[in-house]
PDB file of C-alpha atoms in Angstrom:
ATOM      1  CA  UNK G   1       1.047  20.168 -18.997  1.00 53.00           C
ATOM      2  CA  UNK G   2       2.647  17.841 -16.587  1.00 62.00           C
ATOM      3  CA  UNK G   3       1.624  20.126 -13.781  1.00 67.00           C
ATOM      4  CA  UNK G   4      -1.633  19.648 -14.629  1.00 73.00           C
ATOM      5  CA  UNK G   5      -1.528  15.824 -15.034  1.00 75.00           C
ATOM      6  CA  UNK G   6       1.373  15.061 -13.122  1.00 78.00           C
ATOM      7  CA  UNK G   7       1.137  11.178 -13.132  1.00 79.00           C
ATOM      8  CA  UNK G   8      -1.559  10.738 -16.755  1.00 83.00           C
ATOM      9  CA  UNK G   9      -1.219   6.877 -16.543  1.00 85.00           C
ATOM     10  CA  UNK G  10      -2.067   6.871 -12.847  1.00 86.00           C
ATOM     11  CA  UNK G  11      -4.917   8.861 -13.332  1.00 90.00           C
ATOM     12  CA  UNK G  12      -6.065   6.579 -16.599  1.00 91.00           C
ATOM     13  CA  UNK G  13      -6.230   3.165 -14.976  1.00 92.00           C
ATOM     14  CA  UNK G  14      -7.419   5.257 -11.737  1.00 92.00           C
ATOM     15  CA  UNK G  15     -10.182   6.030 -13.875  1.00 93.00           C
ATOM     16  CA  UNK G  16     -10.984   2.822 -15.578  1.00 94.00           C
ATOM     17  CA  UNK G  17     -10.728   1.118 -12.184  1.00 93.00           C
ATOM     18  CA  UNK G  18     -13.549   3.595 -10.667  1.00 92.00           C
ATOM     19  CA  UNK G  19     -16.012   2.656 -13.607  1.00 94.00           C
ATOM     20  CA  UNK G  20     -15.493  -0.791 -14.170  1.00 94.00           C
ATOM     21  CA  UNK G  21     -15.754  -0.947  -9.598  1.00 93.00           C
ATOM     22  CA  UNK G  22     -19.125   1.269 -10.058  1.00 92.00           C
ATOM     23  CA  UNK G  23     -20.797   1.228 -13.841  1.00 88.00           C
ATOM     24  CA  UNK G  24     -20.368   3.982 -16.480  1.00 89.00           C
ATOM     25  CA  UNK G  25     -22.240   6.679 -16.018  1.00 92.00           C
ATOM     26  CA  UNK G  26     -21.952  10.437 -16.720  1.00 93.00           C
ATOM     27  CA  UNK G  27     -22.138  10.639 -12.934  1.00 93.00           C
ATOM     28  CA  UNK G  28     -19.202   8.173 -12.039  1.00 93.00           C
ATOM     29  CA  UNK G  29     -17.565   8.568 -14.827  1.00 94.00           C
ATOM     30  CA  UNK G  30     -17.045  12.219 -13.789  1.00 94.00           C
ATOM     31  CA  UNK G  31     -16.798  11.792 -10.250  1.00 94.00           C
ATOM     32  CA  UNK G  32     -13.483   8.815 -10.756  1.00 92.00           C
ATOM     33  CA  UNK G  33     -12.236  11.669 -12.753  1.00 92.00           C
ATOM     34  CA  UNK G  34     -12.296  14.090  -9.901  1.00 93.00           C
ATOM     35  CA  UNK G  35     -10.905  11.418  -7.032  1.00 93.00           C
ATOM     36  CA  UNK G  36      -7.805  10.798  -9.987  1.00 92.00           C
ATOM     37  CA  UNK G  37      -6.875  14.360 -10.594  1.00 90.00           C
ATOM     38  CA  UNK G  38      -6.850  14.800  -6.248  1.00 92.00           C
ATOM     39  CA  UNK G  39      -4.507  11.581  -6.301  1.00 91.00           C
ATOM     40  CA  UNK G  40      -2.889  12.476  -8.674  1.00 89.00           C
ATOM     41  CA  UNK G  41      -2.319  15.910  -7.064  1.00 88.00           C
ATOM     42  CA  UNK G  42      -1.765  14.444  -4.114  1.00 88.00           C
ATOM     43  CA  UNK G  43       0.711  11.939  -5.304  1.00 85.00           C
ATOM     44  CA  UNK G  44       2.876  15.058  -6.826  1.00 83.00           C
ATOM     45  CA  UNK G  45       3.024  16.664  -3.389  1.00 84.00           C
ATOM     46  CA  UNK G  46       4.612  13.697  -2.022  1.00 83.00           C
ATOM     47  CA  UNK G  47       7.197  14.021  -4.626  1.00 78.00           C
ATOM     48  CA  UNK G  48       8.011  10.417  -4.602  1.00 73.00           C
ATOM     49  CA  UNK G  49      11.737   9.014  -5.656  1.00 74.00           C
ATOM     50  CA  UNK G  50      11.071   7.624  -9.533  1.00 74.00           C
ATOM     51  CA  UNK G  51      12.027   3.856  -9.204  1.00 76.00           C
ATOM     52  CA  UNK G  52      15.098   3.056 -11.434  1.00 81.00           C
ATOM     53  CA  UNK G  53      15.215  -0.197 -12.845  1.00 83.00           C
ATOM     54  CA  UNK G  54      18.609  -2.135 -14.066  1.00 88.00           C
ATOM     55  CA  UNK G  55      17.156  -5.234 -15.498  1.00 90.00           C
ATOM     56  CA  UNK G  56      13.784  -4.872 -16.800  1.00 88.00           C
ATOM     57  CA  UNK G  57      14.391  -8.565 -18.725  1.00 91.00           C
ATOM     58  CA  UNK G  58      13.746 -10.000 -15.074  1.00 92.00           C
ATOM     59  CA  UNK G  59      10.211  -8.552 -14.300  1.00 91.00           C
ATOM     60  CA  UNK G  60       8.490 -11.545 -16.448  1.00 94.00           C
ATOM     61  CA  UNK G  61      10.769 -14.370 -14.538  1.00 95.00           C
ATOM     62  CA  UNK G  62       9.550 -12.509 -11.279  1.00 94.00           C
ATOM     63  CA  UNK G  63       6.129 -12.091 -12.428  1.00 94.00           C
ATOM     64  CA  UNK G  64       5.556 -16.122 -13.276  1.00 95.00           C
ATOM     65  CA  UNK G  65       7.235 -16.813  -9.802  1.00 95.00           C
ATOM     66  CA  UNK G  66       5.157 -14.681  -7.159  1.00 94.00           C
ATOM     67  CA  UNK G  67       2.008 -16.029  -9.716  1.00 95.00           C
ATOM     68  CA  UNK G  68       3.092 -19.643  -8.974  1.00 95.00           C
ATOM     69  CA  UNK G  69       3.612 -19.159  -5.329  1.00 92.00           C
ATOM     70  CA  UNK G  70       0.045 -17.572  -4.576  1.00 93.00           C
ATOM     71  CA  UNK G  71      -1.933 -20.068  -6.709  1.00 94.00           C
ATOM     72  CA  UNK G  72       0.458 -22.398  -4.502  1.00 92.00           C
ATOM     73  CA  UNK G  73      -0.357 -20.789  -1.377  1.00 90.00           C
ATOM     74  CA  UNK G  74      -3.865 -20.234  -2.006  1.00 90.00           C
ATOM     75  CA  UNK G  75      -4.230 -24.593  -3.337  1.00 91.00           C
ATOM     76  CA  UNK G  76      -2.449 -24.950   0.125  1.00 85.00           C
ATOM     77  CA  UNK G  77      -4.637 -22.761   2.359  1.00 85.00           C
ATOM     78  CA  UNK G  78      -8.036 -23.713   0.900  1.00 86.00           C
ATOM     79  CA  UNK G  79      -6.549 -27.175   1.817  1.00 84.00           C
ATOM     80  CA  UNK G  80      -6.245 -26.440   5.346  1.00 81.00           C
ATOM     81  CA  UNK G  81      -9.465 -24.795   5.781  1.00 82.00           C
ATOM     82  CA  UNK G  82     -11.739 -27.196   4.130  1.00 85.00           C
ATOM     83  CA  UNK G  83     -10.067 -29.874   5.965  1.00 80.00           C
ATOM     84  CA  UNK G  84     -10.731 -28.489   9.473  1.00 73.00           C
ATOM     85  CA  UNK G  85      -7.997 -26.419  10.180  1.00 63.00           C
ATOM     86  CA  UNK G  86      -5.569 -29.653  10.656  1.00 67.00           C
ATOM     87  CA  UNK G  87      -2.103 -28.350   9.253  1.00 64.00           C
ATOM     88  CA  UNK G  88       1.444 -30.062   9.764  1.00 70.00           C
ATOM     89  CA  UNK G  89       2.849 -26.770  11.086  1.00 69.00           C
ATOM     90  CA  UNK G  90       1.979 -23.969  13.562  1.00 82.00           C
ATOM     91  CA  UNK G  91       1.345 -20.263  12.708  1.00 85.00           C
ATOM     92  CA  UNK G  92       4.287 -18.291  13.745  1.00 89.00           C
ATOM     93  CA  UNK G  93       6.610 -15.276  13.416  1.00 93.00           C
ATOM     94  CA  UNK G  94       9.901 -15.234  11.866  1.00 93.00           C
ATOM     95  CA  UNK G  95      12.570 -12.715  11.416  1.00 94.00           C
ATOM     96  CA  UNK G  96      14.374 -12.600   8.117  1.00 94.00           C
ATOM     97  CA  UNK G  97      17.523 -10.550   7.739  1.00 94.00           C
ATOM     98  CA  UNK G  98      17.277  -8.291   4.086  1.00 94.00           C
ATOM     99  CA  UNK G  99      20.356  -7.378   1.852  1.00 93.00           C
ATOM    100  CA  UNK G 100      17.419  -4.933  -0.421  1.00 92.00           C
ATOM    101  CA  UNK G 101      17.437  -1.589   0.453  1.00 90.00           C
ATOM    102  CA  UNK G 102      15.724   0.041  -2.516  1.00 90.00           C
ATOM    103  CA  UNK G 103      12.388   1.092  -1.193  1.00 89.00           C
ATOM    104  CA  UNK G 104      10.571   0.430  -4.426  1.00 89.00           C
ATOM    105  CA  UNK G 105      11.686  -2.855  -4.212  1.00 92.00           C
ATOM    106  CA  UNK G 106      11.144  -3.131  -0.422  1.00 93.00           C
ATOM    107  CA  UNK G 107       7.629  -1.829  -1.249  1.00 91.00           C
ATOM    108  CA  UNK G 108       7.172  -5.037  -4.124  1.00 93.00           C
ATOM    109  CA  UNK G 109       8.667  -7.874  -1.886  1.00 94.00           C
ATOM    110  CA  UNK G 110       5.687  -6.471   0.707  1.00 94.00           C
ATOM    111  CA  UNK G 111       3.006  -6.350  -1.871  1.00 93.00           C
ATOM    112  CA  UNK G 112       4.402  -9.769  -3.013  1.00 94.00           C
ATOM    113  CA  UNK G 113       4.275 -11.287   0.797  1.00 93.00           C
ATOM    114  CA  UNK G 114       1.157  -9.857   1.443  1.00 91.00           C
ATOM    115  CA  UNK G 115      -0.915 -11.107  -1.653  1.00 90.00           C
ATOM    116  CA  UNK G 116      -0.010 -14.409  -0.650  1.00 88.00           C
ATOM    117  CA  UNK G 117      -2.706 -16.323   1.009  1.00 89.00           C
ATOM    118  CA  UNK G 118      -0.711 -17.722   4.456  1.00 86.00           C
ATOM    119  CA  UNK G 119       1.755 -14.768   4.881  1.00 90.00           C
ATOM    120  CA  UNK G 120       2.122 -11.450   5.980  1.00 91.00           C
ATOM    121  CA  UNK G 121       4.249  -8.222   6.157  1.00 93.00           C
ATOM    122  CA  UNK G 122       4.404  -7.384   9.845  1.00 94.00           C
ATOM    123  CA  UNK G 123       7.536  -5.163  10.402  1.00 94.00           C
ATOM    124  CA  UNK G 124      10.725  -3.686   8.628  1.00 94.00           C
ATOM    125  CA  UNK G 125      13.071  -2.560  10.580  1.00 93.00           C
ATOM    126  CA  UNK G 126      15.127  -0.358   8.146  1.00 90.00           C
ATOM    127  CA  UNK G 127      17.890   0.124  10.730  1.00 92.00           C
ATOM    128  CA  UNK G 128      18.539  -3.047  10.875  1.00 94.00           C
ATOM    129  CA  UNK G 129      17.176  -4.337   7.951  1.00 93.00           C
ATOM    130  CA  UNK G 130      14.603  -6.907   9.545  1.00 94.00           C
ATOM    131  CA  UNK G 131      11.663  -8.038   8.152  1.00 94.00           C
ATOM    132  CA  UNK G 132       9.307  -9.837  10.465  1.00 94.00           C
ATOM    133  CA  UNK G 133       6.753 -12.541   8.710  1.00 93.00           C
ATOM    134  CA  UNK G 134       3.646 -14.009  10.371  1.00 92.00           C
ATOM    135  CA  UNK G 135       3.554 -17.077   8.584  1.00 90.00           C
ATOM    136  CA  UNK G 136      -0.217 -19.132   8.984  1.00 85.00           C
ATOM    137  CA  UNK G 137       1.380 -23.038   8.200  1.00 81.00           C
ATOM    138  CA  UNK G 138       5.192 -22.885   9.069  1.00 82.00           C
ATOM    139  CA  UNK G 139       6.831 -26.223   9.066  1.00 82.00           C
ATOM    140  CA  UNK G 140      10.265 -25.256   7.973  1.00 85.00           C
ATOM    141  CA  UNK G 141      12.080 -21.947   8.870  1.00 88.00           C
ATOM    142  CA  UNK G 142      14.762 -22.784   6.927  1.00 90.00           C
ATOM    143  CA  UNK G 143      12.492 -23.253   3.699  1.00 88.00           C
ATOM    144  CA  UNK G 144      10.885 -19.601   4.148  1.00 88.00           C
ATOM    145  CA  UNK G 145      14.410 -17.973   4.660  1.00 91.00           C
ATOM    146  CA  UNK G 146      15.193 -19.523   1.336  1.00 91.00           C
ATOM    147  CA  UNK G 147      12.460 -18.331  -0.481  1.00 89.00           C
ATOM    148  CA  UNK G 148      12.565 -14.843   0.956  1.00 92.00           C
ATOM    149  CA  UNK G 149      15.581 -14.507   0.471  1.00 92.00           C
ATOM    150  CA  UNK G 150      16.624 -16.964  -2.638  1.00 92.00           C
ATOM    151  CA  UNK G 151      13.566 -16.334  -4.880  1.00 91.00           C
ATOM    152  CA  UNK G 152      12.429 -13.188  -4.319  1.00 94.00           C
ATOM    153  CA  UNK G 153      14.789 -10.614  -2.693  1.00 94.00           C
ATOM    154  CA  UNK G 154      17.463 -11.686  -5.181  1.00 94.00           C
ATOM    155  CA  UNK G 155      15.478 -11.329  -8.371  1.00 94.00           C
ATOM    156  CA  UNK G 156      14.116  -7.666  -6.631  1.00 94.00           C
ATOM    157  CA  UNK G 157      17.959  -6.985  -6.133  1.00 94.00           C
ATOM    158  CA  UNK G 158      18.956  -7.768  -9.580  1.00 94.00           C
ATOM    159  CA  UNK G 159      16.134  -5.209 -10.891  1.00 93.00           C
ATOM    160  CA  UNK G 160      16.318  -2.499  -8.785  1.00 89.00           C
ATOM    161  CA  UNK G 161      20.054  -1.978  -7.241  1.00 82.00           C
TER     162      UNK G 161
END
């Protein structure tokens, strides 16, 4: 059975996502079934590393932080836009040294830089274990390394290694 529907909750909210994105329907409803069972499928081939998690107790403290920080970010960034583009600091790049090596966790600390309005996830270097940021408003690199590091790889460290 599991050959068959290798990843069933993928292919569920795969599913749900295609009809609520394009109206139920025989048609789509059929059709989001089809594209599921190929990712699904496709998915399997990969044979992907199942993430292991240590401290599952964390995810809500995590969750309510990276919320906070993009309503933050995105308060911040309309900010700057509707007030002409003046902003205290200038966009930049920064390199920030990571202690994470899990790549489910890596893969979360991108998703969580990336959804938030003003940053984003331009390079890991896994040799060296270097993330480059572009950052749109940075006033203090000290601040970001701090948050990075302080707030979010920490908490993604205590879950997943």
């Amino acid at each position: 059975m599991s050959k068959l529907f290798p990843y069933p909750l993928l292919m569920v909210s795969l599913v749900v996502t295609w009809l609520l994105l394009t109206g139920f329907s025989l048609n789509q409803f059929l059709l989001g079934l089809i594209t599921a069972f190929v990712a699904a499928w496709g998915l399997a081939a990969l044979s992907p590393a199942k993430p292991r998690l240590r401290r599952w107790d964390l995810l809500p403290k995590l969750f309510t932080i990276v919320f906070y920080d993009i309503v933050r970010s995105n308060i911040a960034v309309a900010g700057i836009i509707l007030h002409g583009g003046k902003r205290i600091g200038k966009s930049s790049f920064m390199a920030i040294p990571l202690d994470l090596r899990d790549p489910t966790g890596l893969a979360i600390l991108a998703v969580i830089i990336t959804s938030t309005p003003g940053t984003a996830w331009i390079d890991y270097n896994s040799t060296r274990s270097i993330l480059i940021l572009h950052i749109f408003d940075l006033v203090d690199k000290t601040a970001w390394l701090n948050l990075i590091k302080n707030r979010y790889e920490y908490l993604l460290r205590e879950i997943f290694e």
